[in-house]
Amino acid sequence: MSKSEIPKKLAALEEQVRRGDENEIQKQHARGQLTARERIDAILDKGSFVEEFMLAVTRCTDFGLGEKRKPTDGVVTGYGTIEGRLVYLFAQDRTVMAGSVGSVHAEKISYVIDTARKIGVPVIGLHDSVGGRIQEGLDVTGSIGKIFFSNTAASGVVPQISGILGTCTGVSTYSPALTDFIFMVEGTSQMFITGPTVVKEVLGEEVSGEQLGGAKVHARTSGVADLVAKDDRQCLEQIGKLLSFLPSNCNQMPPRIPAGDDPERLLEGVEGIVPDDMRKAYDITRLIAEIVDNRDFFQLKPDFAKNIVIGFGRLDGYTTGFVASQPLFLAGSLDIDASDKASRFIRFCDAFNIPVITLVDVPGFYPGVKQEHRGIIRHGAKMLYAYGEATVPKITVYIRKGYGGAKQALCTREMGADQLFVWPGVELAMMGAEGAVSVLYRQEMKTAEDAGAFRQQKIDEYSEKFSGPFAAVSKQFAHAALQPAETRMRLIKALRMLLNKSEERPRRKHGLMPT
Amino acid sequence: MATAVTAPIEGKVLQVVKKPGETVEENDVIILLEAMKMEIPVVAPAAGTIKEVKVSPGDSVESEAILALIE
């Protein structure tokens, strides 16, 4: 080859890689999926992608790999922009060596994560692979180990987001698990540590991949998935939307995106959303939608631990993390899964300078043998720890009730809430007024002429003196009682006031969150 | 195949909202339970027709007990 032919030859080689294997691409499309390159085009700003290590191939030549090996080694990596903001990403390519993870493939992924960490930009990983490349043996598991190390080093430094767009098995599932958010696709994406074949071999149980680790399972039962999309395109849109709420790294504030929604806007019809009767359930997401800019609330894990709601919204353009009791499910009580879900979210918000707003209507921790034996003590403790540890602005609104220890677990002033408000119908206590009166006046009620009237009178007295809004404001439990309609306006005022909050904690290597 | 409607929480049956033979959409309230001093709506996991309701008001139910069947 003469020197003048080299650039031409390189260009032709790159062009061939970009074009890909028509046969394999058709197979991918037949499954209703996009290819790695199409996914990258869909998520990044047009023309912004810069590919790296495109022509890398595996060093392994055993078991016929010398002839079968192909450029990219089954993963497309590089950087580009989303809404003009830089991100680093990798997309496993099912059309090249089935996206199998060889050592070079794994090294490319580690490089993406390490570089993103150094330059302070989010990492997006798009997973679609047949699994580890068996021919490369120990080299592969070693290189995958390096990915875990890279994920861990980047944790809390830059946002890490995983899209599971195919299968993700064995040890590969732990890289997404070490990232901050996992997005899956209905019907095509699966995650499991040991697949159906191994389950059958070891335990003799027949189970399909979908039953074992499909999107529905991870969205509803295991809590592994944060959001499930109907197809690849929607999944990539959701990842882009999530990123719009986040800063690029832990040293930046999230971008402010004013939406033209009046910060002074009063809420209409909130009384219709939250019933006065404490026994009636309602959907807290309807209230959150009223509060945030343009009703745009991005809920995460909507189908897991439904008794607590988490997600992002904006207030006057500022990204805000919401944690809210959901009275519609399990009366909005706190159980193990709800504690896991919320505490992880709070810690994410804290890591990335996102204020946390907590809306409380909690009857207590969920009682029972099952919860106690599974360790509600250590799991519930995560809630306390996460709120206590967080130094971002924390604002809490008590909507209706806060009973028992669960009240502290939802960020009271003692737990570090910078601003705390109560609605006028609030009831705060060790236990509800009705329960307290039954205990305190057991004897008197037996002898009272009109037991019903006596009981009601005592409930009213107890409520006014100890548990209602008057008690909340006179005992400085709350900064103020709010008219429900003012909630958005007051939250925005408080949020703006807290923007420059800075709070130092004692120096240490790291705290020890209960697990 | 019938779909089971199960109790999300241990509690007492307050009200049976949908009767056998009635058609329901996914997420329609079928039964109201009382637990933790609150009304807990139990919703249809899928659309269909109520085949059988296994509980009556006043019954105590365990968590995950089958309350009704939808076909």
Coordinates of C-alpha atoms in Angstrom, one line a residue:
Chain A
M1 CA 0.0 0.0 0.0
S2 CA 1.4 3.4 -1.0
K3 CA 1.4 6.2 1.5
S4 CA -1.2 8.1 -0.5
E5 CA -3.7 5.3 -0.3
I6 CA -3.7 5.1 3.5
P7 CA -6.2 7.9 4.2
K8 CA -8.6 6.5 1.6
K9 CA -8.2 3.0 3.0
L10 CA -8.9 4.2 6.6
A11 CA -11.9 6.2 5.5
A12 CA -13.3 3.2 3.6
L13 CA -12.8 1.0 6.7
E14 CA -14.6 3.5 8.9
E15 CA -17.4 3.8 6.4
Q16 CA -17.8 0.0 6.3
V17 CA -18.0 -0.1 10.1
R18 CA -20.6 2.7 10.1
R19 CA -22.7 0.9 7.5
G20 CA -22.6 -2.4 9.4
D21 CA -23.9 -5.8 8.5
E22 CA -27.2 -5.4 6.6
N23 CA -28.3 -8.9 7.7
E24 CA -27.8 -8.3 11.4
I25 CA -29.4 -4.9 11.2
Q26 CA -32.5 -6.4 9.7
K27 CA -32.7 -9.0 12.5
Q28 CA -32.5 -6.2 15.0
H29 CA -35.3 -4.2 13.3
A30 CA -37.4 -7.4 13.1
R31 CA -37.3 -7.5 16.9
G32 CA -38.7 -4.0 16.9
Q33 CA -35.4 -2.6 18.1
L34 CA -33.0 0.1 16.9
T35 CA -29.4 -0.6 16.3
A36 CA -26.7 0.9 18.6
R37 CA -25.9 3.6 16.0
E38 CA -29.6 4.4 15.5
R39 CA -30.0 4.7 19.2
I40 CA -27.1 7.1 19.5
D41 CA -28.5 9.2 16.6
A42 CA -31.9 9.2 18.4
I43 CA -30.6 10.4 21.8
L44 CA -27.9 12.9 20.7
D45 CA -28.2 16.3 19.0
K46 CA -28.0 15.7 15.2
G47 CA -24.5 15.4 14.0
S48 CA -22.9 15.9 17.4
F49 CA -21.6 12.3 17.9
V50 CA -17.8 11.8 17.9
E51 CA -16.9 8.1 17.9
E52 CA -13.8 6.9 19.6
F53 CA -11.9 3.6 19.2
M54 CA -14.1 2.6 16.3
L55 CA -11.4 0.4 14.8
A56 CA -10.4 -1.4 18.0
V57 CA -10.5 -5.2 17.9
T58 CA -10.1 -7.9 20.5
R59 CA -6.6 -9.2 21.1
C60 CA -7.9 -12.7 21.5
T61 CA -7.5 -15.0 18.5
D62 CA -8.4 -18.3 20.2
F63 CA -11.4 -20.4 19.3
G64 CA -11.5 -18.9 15.8
L65 CA -11.9 -15.3 17.1
G66 CA -8.9 -14.3 14.9
E67 CA -11.2 -14.6 11.8
K68 CA -14.4 -13.6 13.5
R69 CA -13.3 -10.5 15.4
K70 CA -14.7 -7.2 14.1
P71 CA -14.0 -3.5 14.6
T72 CA -15.6 -1.8 17.6
D73 CA -15.6 -5.1 19.4
G74 CA -19.3 -4.9 19.7
V75 CA -19.7 -1.5 21.4
V76 CA -20.0 2.0 20.0
T77 CA -18.4 4.6 22.3
G78 CA -17.8 8.3 22.2
Y79 CA -19.3 11.7 23.1
G80 CA -21.8 14.2 21.8
T81 CA -24.4 16.6 23.1
I82 CA -28.1 16.5 24.2
E83 CA -29.8 19.9 24.1
G84 CA -26.3 21.3 23.6
R85 CA -24.9 19.7 26.8
L86 CA -22.0 17.3 26.6
V87 CA -22.4 13.7 27.5
Y88 CA -20.2 10.6 27.2
L89 CA -21.9 7.4 26.1
F90 CA -21.5 3.8 25.1
A91 CA -24.0 1.6 23.2
Q92 CA -23.5 -2.1 22.9
D93 CA -24.0 -3.3 19.4
R94 CA -26.0 -6.5 18.9
T95 CA -25.2 -6.5 15.2
V96 CA -21.5 -6.8 15.9
M97 CA -20.4 -10.1 17.5
A98 CA -23.9 -10.1 19.1
G99 CA -22.7 -7.3 21.4
S100 CA -20.8 -9.9 23.4
V101 CA -18.5 -8.4 26.1
G102 CA -14.9 -9.1 25.3
S103 CA -12.0 -7.5 27.2
V104 CA -11.5 -4.7 24.6
H105 CA -15.3 -4.1 24.6
A106 CA -15.2 -3.8 28.4
E107 CA -12.1 -1.6 28.3
K108 CA -13.9 0.8 26.0
I109 CA -16.8 1.1 28.4
S110 CA -14.4 1.8 31.4
Y111 CA -12.7 4.5 29.3
V112 CA -16.1 6.2 28.7
I113 CA -17.0 6.2 32.4
D114 CA -13.5 7.3 33.6
T115 CA -13.3 10.1 31.0
A116 CA -16.8 11.3 31.8
R117 CA -15.8 11.5 35.5
K118 CA -12.6 13.5 34.7
I119 CA -14.3 16.0 32.5
G120 CA -17.5 16.2 34.7
V121 CA -20.2 15.1 32.3
P122 CA -23.0 12.5 32.6
V123 CA -22.5 8.9 31.3
I124 CA -25.2 7.1 29.4
G125 CA -24.8 3.4 28.9
L126 CA -27.1 1.6 26.4
H127 CA -27.1 -2.1 27.1
D128 CA -27.9 -4.8 24.6
S129 CA -25.6 -7.8 24.7
V130 CA -25.7 -11.5 24.5
G131 CA -23.4 -11.6 27.6
G132 CA -19.7 -12.2 28.3
R133 CA -17.6 -13.5 25.5
I134 CA -16.8 -17.0 26.7
Q135 CA -13.8 -17.4 24.3
E136 CA -11.9 -14.7 26.2
G137 CA -12.4 -16.3 29.6
L138 CA -10.8 -14.7 32.6
D139 CA -9.8 -11.6 30.6
V140 CA -13.4 -10.7 30.3
T141 CA -14.4 -11.0 33.9
G142 CA -11.4 -9.0 34.8
S143 CA -12.3 -6.2 32.4
I144 CA -15.9 -6.2 33.6
G145 CA -14.5 -5.8 37.1
K146 CA -12.8 -2.7 35.9
I147 CA -16.2 -1.3 34.8
F148 CA -17.6 -1.8 38.3
F149 CA -14.6 0.1 39.7
S150 CA -15.1 2.9 37.2
N151 CA -18.9 3.1 38.0
T152 CA -18.1 3.3 41.7
A153 CA -15.4 5.9 41.3
A154 CA -17.9 8.0 39.2
S155 CA -20.8 7.6 41.6
G156 CA -21.9 10.9 43.0
V157 CA -19.4 12.7 40.7
V158 CA -21.4 12.7 37.5
P159 CA -24.9 11.3 36.8
Q160 CA -24.8 7.8 35.4
I161 CA -27.8 6.5 33.5
S162 CA -28.4 3.0 32.1
G163 CA -30.8 2.1 29.3
I164 CA -31.4 -1.6 29.2
L165 CA -32.5 -2.1 25.6
G166 CA -32.0 -5.8 25.2
T167 CA -30.8 -8.5 27.6
C168 CA -28.4 -7.8 30.3
T169 CA -27.3 -10.9 32.1
G170 CA -24.9 -12.2 34.7
V171 CA -22.2 -10.0 36.0
S172 CA -23.1 -7.3 33.4
T173 CA -26.2 -6.4 35.3
Y174 CA -24.1 -5.1 38.1
S175 CA -22.7 -2.2 36.1
P176 CA -26.2 -0.7 35.5
A177 CA -27.0 -1.5 39.2
L178 CA -24.1 0.7 40.2
T179 CA -25.4 3.6 38.1
D180 CA -28.0 6.1 39.3
F181 CA -31.0 5.2 37.1
I182 CA -32.1 2.2 35.1
F183 CA -34.5 2.6 32.1
M184 CA -36.1 -0.5 30.5
V185 CA -38.3 -1.3 27.5
E186 CA -41.5 -3.3 27.7
G187 CA -41.1 -6.7 26.1
T188 CA -37.5 -6.5 24.8
S189 CA -35.3 -5.8 27.8
Q190 CA -34.4 -8.2 30.5
M191 CA -32.0 -8.3 33.4
F192 CA -31.0 -11.2 35.6
I193 CA -27.9 -12.5 37.3
T194 CA -28.5 -16.1 36.5
G195 CA -30.7 -16.8 33.4
P196 CA -33.5 -19.3 32.9
T197 CA -31.2 -22.1 31.7
V198 CA -29.1 -21.9 34.9
V199 CA -32.2 -21.7 37.1
K200 CA -33.5 -24.8 35.5
E201 CA -30.1 -26.6 35.8
V202 CA -29.5 -25.7 39.4
L203 CA -33.0 -25.5 40.9
G204 CA -35.1 -27.4 38.4
E205 CA -37.5 -24.5 38.1
E206 CA -39.0 -23.6 34.7
V207 CA -39.1 -19.8 34.3
S208 CA -39.1 -17.6 31.2
G209 CA -36.7 -14.7 30.8
E210 CA -39.6 -12.3 30.9
Q211 CA -40.9 -13.8 34.2
L212 CA -37.5 -13.9 35.7
G213 CA -36.3 -10.4 34.8
G214 CA -38.5 -8.6 32.3
A215 CA -39.3 -4.9 32.5
K216 CA -42.5 -5.5 34.3
V217 CA -40.8 -7.5 37.0
H218 CA -38.2 -4.9 37.6
A219 CA -40.7 -2.0 37.5
R220 CA -43.2 -3.6 39.9
T221 CA -41.5 -6.2 42.1
S222 CA -37.8 -5.9 42.4
G223 CA -37.6 -2.1 42.1
V224 CA -34.5 -2.3 39.8
A225 CA -36.1 -0.3 37.0
D226 CA -36.8 3.4 37.4
L227 CA -38.9 3.7 34.3
V228 CA -40.3 1.4 31.5
A229 CA -40.9 2.6 28.0
K230 CA -43.0 1.1 25.2
D231 CA -40.1 1.1 22.7
D232 CA -36.5 2.1 22.2
R233 CA -37.3 5.6 21.0
Q234 CA -39.5 6.4 24.0
C235 CA -36.8 5.0 26.3
L236 CA -34.2 7.3 24.8
E237 CA -36.5 10.3 25.0
Q238 CA -37.1 9.5 28.7
I239 CA -33.3 9.4 29.4
G240 CA -33.0 12.8 27.6
K241 CA -35.8 14.2 29.7
L242 CA -34.2 13.0 33.0
L243 CA -30.9 14.6 32.0
S244 CA -32.7 18.0 31.5
F245 CA -33.3 18.1 35.2
L246 CA -29.7 17.3 36.2
P247 CA -26.5 19.2 36.5
S248 CA -23.5 17.7 34.5
N249 CA -21.6 17.0 37.7
C250 CA -21.7 17.4 41.5
N251 CA -20.0 20.8 41.4
Q252 CA -22.7 22.4 39.3
M253 CA -26.2 23.5 39.9
P254 CA -28.9 21.9 37.7
P255 CA -29.8 24.1 34.7
R256 CA -32.7 26.5 35.4
I257 CA -35.3 26.2 32.7
P258 CA -38.1 28.8 33.2
A259 CA -41.3 27.5 31.8
G260 CA -43.4 30.7 31.9
D261 CA -45.5 29.4 34.7
D262 CA -46.3 32.2 37.1
P263 CA -44.4 31.7 40.4
E264 CA -47.2 33.5 42.2
R265 CA -49.9 31.3 40.7
L266 CA -52.5 30.1 43.3
L267 CA -53.6 26.5 43.2
E268 CA -57.2 26.0 42.0
G269 CA -59.3 23.2 43.3
V270 CA -56.8 21.6 45.6
E271 CA -59.6 21.1 48.2
G272 CA -61.1 18.8 45.6
I273 CA -58.0 16.7 45.5
V274 CA -57.3 16.3 49.2
P275 CA -60.4 15.2 51.2
D276 CA -61.0 16.7 54.6
D277 CA -61.9 13.3 56.0
M278 CA -58.6 11.8 57.1
R279 CA -59.9 8.3 56.3
K280 CA -60.3 9.0 52.6
A281 CA -57.5 8.2 50.2
Y282 CA -56.5 10.4 47.3
D283 CA -53.8 10.6 44.6
I284 CA -50.9 12.8 45.8
T285 CA -49.5 13.0 42.2
R286 CA -52.5 15.2 41.3
L287 CA -51.4 17.7 44.0
I288 CA -47.8 17.5 42.8
A289 CA -48.9 18.2 39.2
E290 CA -50.8 21.3 40.5
I291 CA -47.7 22.6 42.3
V292 CA -44.9 22.1 39.7
D293 CA -44.3 24.3 36.6
N294 CA -46.7 23.5 33.8
R295 CA -48.0 20.3 35.5
D296 CA -44.8 18.6 34.4
F297 CA -43.9 16.0 37.0
F298 CA -41.3 13.3 36.0
Q299 CA -42.2 10.4 38.3
L300 CA -39.7 7.6 38.8
K301 CA -40.3 4.1 40.0
P302 CA -44.1 4.7 39.6
D303 CA -45.1 1.1 39.9
F304 CA -42.7 0.0 42.8
A305 CA -43.5 0.8 46.5
K306 CA -46.4 2.9 45.3
N307 CA -47.1 4.1 48.8
I308 CA -44.4 6.7 48.3
V309 CA -43.9 8.9 45.2
I310 CA -40.6 10.2 44.0
G311 CA -39.7 12.3 40.9
F312 CA -38.5 15.6 39.5
G313 CA -40.4 18.7 38.7
R314 CA -39.5 22.4 38.4
L315 CA -40.5 25.3 40.5
D316 CA -40.0 28.7 38.8
G317 CA -37.6 26.8 36.6
Y318 CA -35.5 25.3 39.4
T319 CA -35.1 21.5 39.4
T320 CA -36.7 20.0 42.6
G321 CA -36.8 16.5 43.8
F322 CA -40.2 15.5 45.3
V323 CA -40.8 12.8 47.9
A324 CA -44.4 12.4 48.8
S325 CA -46.6 10.0 50.8
Q326 CA -49.2 8.3 48.5
P327 CA -52.4 7.7 50.6
L328 CA -53.8 5.8 47.7
F329 CA -51.6 2.8 48.5
L330 CA -51.1 1.2 51.9
A331 CA -52.6 4.4 53.3
G332 CA -49.3 6.1 52.4
S333 CA -47.5 4.2 55.2
L334 CA -43.8 3.7 55.1
D335 CA -42.6 0.1 54.6
I336 CA -39.3 -1.5 53.6
D337 CA -39.5 -0.9 49.9
A338 CA -40.8 2.7 50.3
S339 CA -37.8 3.5 52.5
D340 CA -35.4 2.0 50.0
K341 CA -37.0 3.9 47.1
A342 CA -37.1 7.3 48.9
S343 CA -33.8 7.2 50.7
R344 CA -31.9 6.4 47.5
F345 CA -33.6 9.2 45.7
I346 CA -32.9 11.7 48.5
R347 CA -29.2 10.8 48.4
F348 CA -29.2 11.3 44.6
C349 CA -30.7 14.7 45.0
D350 CA -28.2 15.6 47.7
A351 CA -25.3 14.4 45.6
F352 CA -26.3 16.6 42.7
N353 CA -27.4 19.8 44.4
I354 CA -31.2 19.3 43.9
P355 CA -33.4 20.6 46.7
V356 CA -35.8 18.1 48.2
I357 CA -39.5 18.9 48.8
T358 CA -41.3 16.4 51.0
L359 CA -45.1 16.3 51.0
V360 CA -46.3 14.3 54.1
D361 CA -49.6 12.5 54.8
V362 CA -48.3 9.5 56.7
P363 CA -50.2 7.2 59.1
G364 CA -47.0 5.5 60.4
F365 CA -44.7 2.7 59.6
Y366 CA -46.4 -0.3 58.1
P367 CA -46.9 -2.8 61.0
G368 CA -46.7 -6.5 61.0
V369 CA -44.5 -9.6 61.4
K370 CA -43.4 -9.6 57.7
Q371 CA -42.1 -6.1 57.8
E372 CA -40.4 -6.5 61.2
H373 CA -38.8 -9.8 60.3
R374 CA -37.6 -8.5 56.9
G375 CA -35.9 -5.6 58.8
I376 CA -38.1 -2.5 58.7
I377 CA -35.8 -1.2 61.5
R378 CA -32.7 -1.1 59.4
H379 CA -34.5 -0.2 56.1
G380 CA -36.6 2.5 57.7
A381 CA -33.5 3.9 59.3
K382 CA -32.3 4.7 55.8
M383 CA -35.0 7.4 55.5
L384 CA -33.8 9.1 58.7
Y385 CA -30.2 8.8 57.6
A386 CA -30.8 10.1 54.1
Y387 CA -32.7 13.2 55.3
G388 CA -30.3 13.8 58.2
E389 CA -27.3 13.5 55.9
A390 CA -28.6 15.7 53.1
T391 CA -27.3 19.3 53.0
V392 CA -29.3 20.5 50.0
P393 CA -32.3 22.8 50.7
K394 CA -35.0 20.7 52.4
I395 CA -38.6 21.9 52.5
T396 CA -41.4 19.9 54.1
V397 CA -45.2 20.4 53.8
Y398 CA -47.5 18.4 56.1
I399 CA -50.7 18.0 54.1
R400 CA -52.9 16.0 56.4
K401 CA -51.4 13.7 58.9
G402 CA -48.0 12.9 60.5
Y403 CA -48.2 10.2 63.1
G404 CA -45.5 8.4 65.1
G405 CA -41.9 7.9 64.1
A406 CA -42.8 8.0 60.4
K407 CA -43.3 11.7 60.9
Q408 CA -39.6 12.1 61.7
A409 CA -38.7 9.8 58.8
L410 CA -40.3 12.4 56.5
C411 CA -38.0 15.3 57.4
T412 CA -39.2 17.4 60.3
R413 CA -37.2 20.5 61.4
E414 CA -35.3 18.3 63.9
M415 CA -34.3 16.1 60.9
G416 CA -33.0 19.2 59.1
A417 CA -35.9 20.6 57.2
D418 CA -34.9 24.2 56.4
Q419 CA -38.5 25.2 56.0
L420 CA -41.6 23.4 57.2
F421 CA -45.2 24.3 56.5
V422 CA -48.5 22.7 57.6
W423 CA -51.9 22.8 55.9
P424 CA -54.8 23.9 58.1
G425 CA -56.3 20.4 58.3
V426 CA -53.1 18.9 59.7
E427 CA -52.9 16.4 62.5
L428 CA -49.5 15.7 64.0
A429 CA -49.0 13.4 66.9
M430 CA -47.6 10.4 68.5
M431 CA -50.9 8.9 67.5
G432 CA -54.1 10.2 66.0
A433 CA -56.4 12.3 68.3
E434 CA -59.0 9.6 68.3
G435 CA -56.6 6.9 69.4
A436 CA -55.1 9.2 72.0
V437 CA -58.5 10.1 73.5
S438 CA -59.5 6.4 73.7
V439 CA -56.4 5.8 75.8
L440 CA -56.4 8.9 77.9
Y441 CA -60.1 9.0 78.8
R442 CA -60.9 5.3 78.9
Q443 CA -62.3 5.5 82.4
E444 CA -64.2 8.7 81.9
M445 CA -65.9 7.5 78.8
K446 CA -67.4 4.5 80.6
T447 CA -69.2 6.8 83.1
A448 CA -70.0 9.8 80.8
E449 CA -73.7 10.5 80.2
D450 CA -73.3 10.9 76.5
A451 CA -70.1 9.0 75.6
G452 CA -70.2 10.0 72.0
A453 CA -70.4 13.7 72.7
F454 CA -67.8 13.5 75.5
R455 CA -65.4 11.7 73.2
Q456 CA -65.9 14.2 70.4
Q457 CA -65.3 17.1 72.8
K458 CA -62.1 15.5 74.1
I459 CA -60.9 14.8 70.5
D460 CA -61.4 18.5 69.6
E461 CA -59.6 19.6 72.8
Y462 CA -56.7 17.2 72.2
S463 CA -56.5 18.2 68.6
E464 CA -56.4 21.9 69.3
K465 CA -53.9 21.6 72.2
F466 CA -51.6 18.9 70.9
S467 CA -52.0 17.9 67.3
G468 CA -53.7 20.4 65.1
P469 CA -52.3 23.4 63.2
F470 CA -52.4 25.7 66.2
A471 CA -50.1 23.3 68.1
A472 CA -47.9 23.0 65.1
V473 CA -47.3 26.8 64.8
S474 CA -47.3 27.6 68.5
K475 CA -44.7 24.9 69.3
Q476 CA -42.5 26.0 66.3
F477 CA -43.0 22.6 64.7
A478 CA -43.8 24.6 61.5
H479 CA -42.6 27.9 60.2
A480 CA -46.2 28.7 59.2
A481 CA -49.5 27.3 58.4
L482 CA -50.4 27.7 54.7
Q483 CA -53.6 28.2 52.8
P484 CA -53.5 25.2 50.5
A485 CA -53.9 27.4 47.4
E486 CA -50.7 29.3 48.4
T487 CA -48.6 26.1 48.4
R488 CA -46.8 26.6 45.1
M489 CA -46.1 30.3 45.7
R490 CA -44.8 29.7 49.2
L491 CA -42.6 26.8 48.1
I492 CA -41.0 29.0 45.5
K493 CA -40.4 31.8 47.9
A494 CA -38.7 29.4 50.3
L495 CA -36.8 27.7 47.6
R496 CA -35.4 31.0 46.3
M497 CA -34.5 32.0 49.8
L498 CA -32.5 28.8 50.3
L499 CA -30.7 28.8 47.0
N500 CA -27.3 29.7 48.5
K501 CA -27.7 27.4 51.5
S502 CA -24.4 26.0 52.6
E503 CA -23.9 23.6 55.4
E504 CA -20.7 21.8 56.5
R505 CA -20.6 18.5 58.3
P506 CA -17.8 17.0 60.4
R507 CA -14.9 15.8 58.2
R508 CA -14.8 12.0 57.9
K509 CA -14.1 9.4 55.3
H510 CA -17.8 8.7 54.8
G511 CA -20.8 8.1 57.0
L512 CA -22.3 4.6 57.4
M513 CA -25.8 4.5 56.0
P514 CA -27.9 1.6 57.4
T515 CA -28.6 -1.0 54.7
Chain B
M1 CA -57.9 -17.4 32.9
A2 CA -59.3 -15.5 35.9
T3 CA -57.2 -12.7 37.4
A4 CA -57.1 -12.6 41.2
V5 CA -57.8 -9.3 43.0
T6 CA -55.7 -9.5 46.2
A7 CA -55.7 -7.4 49.4
P8 CA -52.8 -5.0 49.3
I9 CA -52.8 -4.7 53.1
E10 CA -54.2 -6.6 56.1
G11 CA -57.5 -5.0 57.1
K12 CA -61.3 -5.1 57.3
V13 CA -63.7 -5.1 54.3
L14 CA -65.7 -1.8 54.4
Q15 CA -67.6 -2.0 51.2
V16 CA -67.9 -4.2 48.1
V17 CA -68.1 -1.7 45.3
K18 CA -68.5 -4.0 42.3
K19 CA -70.8 -7.0 42.2
P20 CA -70.3 -10.3 40.2
G21 CA -71.3 -9.8 36.6
E22 CA -70.2 -6.1 36.5
T23 CA -67.6 -5.1 33.9
V24 CA -64.6 -3.2 35.1
E25 CA -61.7 -1.3 33.6
E26 CA -58.1 -1.7 34.9
N27 CA -57.7 0.4 38.1
D28 CA -61.5 0.6 38.8
V29 CA -62.1 0.4 42.6
I30 CA -63.6 -3.0 43.3
I31 CA -63.5 -3.2 47.1
L32 CA -62.8 -0.8 49.9
L33 CA -60.8 -2.0 52.9
E34 CA -60.1 -0.3 56.1
A35 CA -56.6 -0.4 57.5
M36 CA -54.4 2.0 59.3
K37 CA -57.5 4.1 60.0
M38 CA -57.9 4.7 56.4
E39 CA -60.1 3.6 53.5
I40 CA -57.9 1.5 51.2
P41 CA -59.2 1.2 47.6
V42 CA -58.6 -2.2 46.0
V43 CA -58.4 -1.8 42.3
A44 CA -58.8 -4.1 39.3
P45 CA -55.4 -5.3 38.1
A46 CA -56.9 -5.8 34.7
A47 CA -60.1 -5.1 32.7
G48 CA -62.8 -7.7 32.6
T49 CA -66.0 -9.0 34.3
I50 CA -66.2 -9.7 38.0
K51 CA -66.6 -13.5 38.3
E52 CA -66.7 -13.8 42.0
V53 CA -66.4 -11.7 45.1
K54 CA -65.1 -13.8 48.0
V55 CA -65.6 -11.4 50.9
S56 CA -68.4 -9.4 52.6
P57 CA -68.3 -6.1 54.6
G58 CA -66.9 -6.7 58.0
D59 CA -64.7 -9.6 57.0
S60 CA -61.1 -9.4 58.2
V61 CA -58.6 -10.2 55.5
E62 CA -54.9 -11.0 55.4
S63 CA -52.5 -9.2 53.1
E64 CA -52.4 -10.8 49.7
A65 CA -55.7 -12.7 50.4
I66 CA -57.8 -13.2 47.3
L67 CA -60.8 -10.9 47.5
A68 CA -62.3 -11.4 44.1
L69 CA -61.8 -12.9 40.6
I70 CA -62.0 -11.1 37.3
E71 CA -62.4 -12.8 34.0

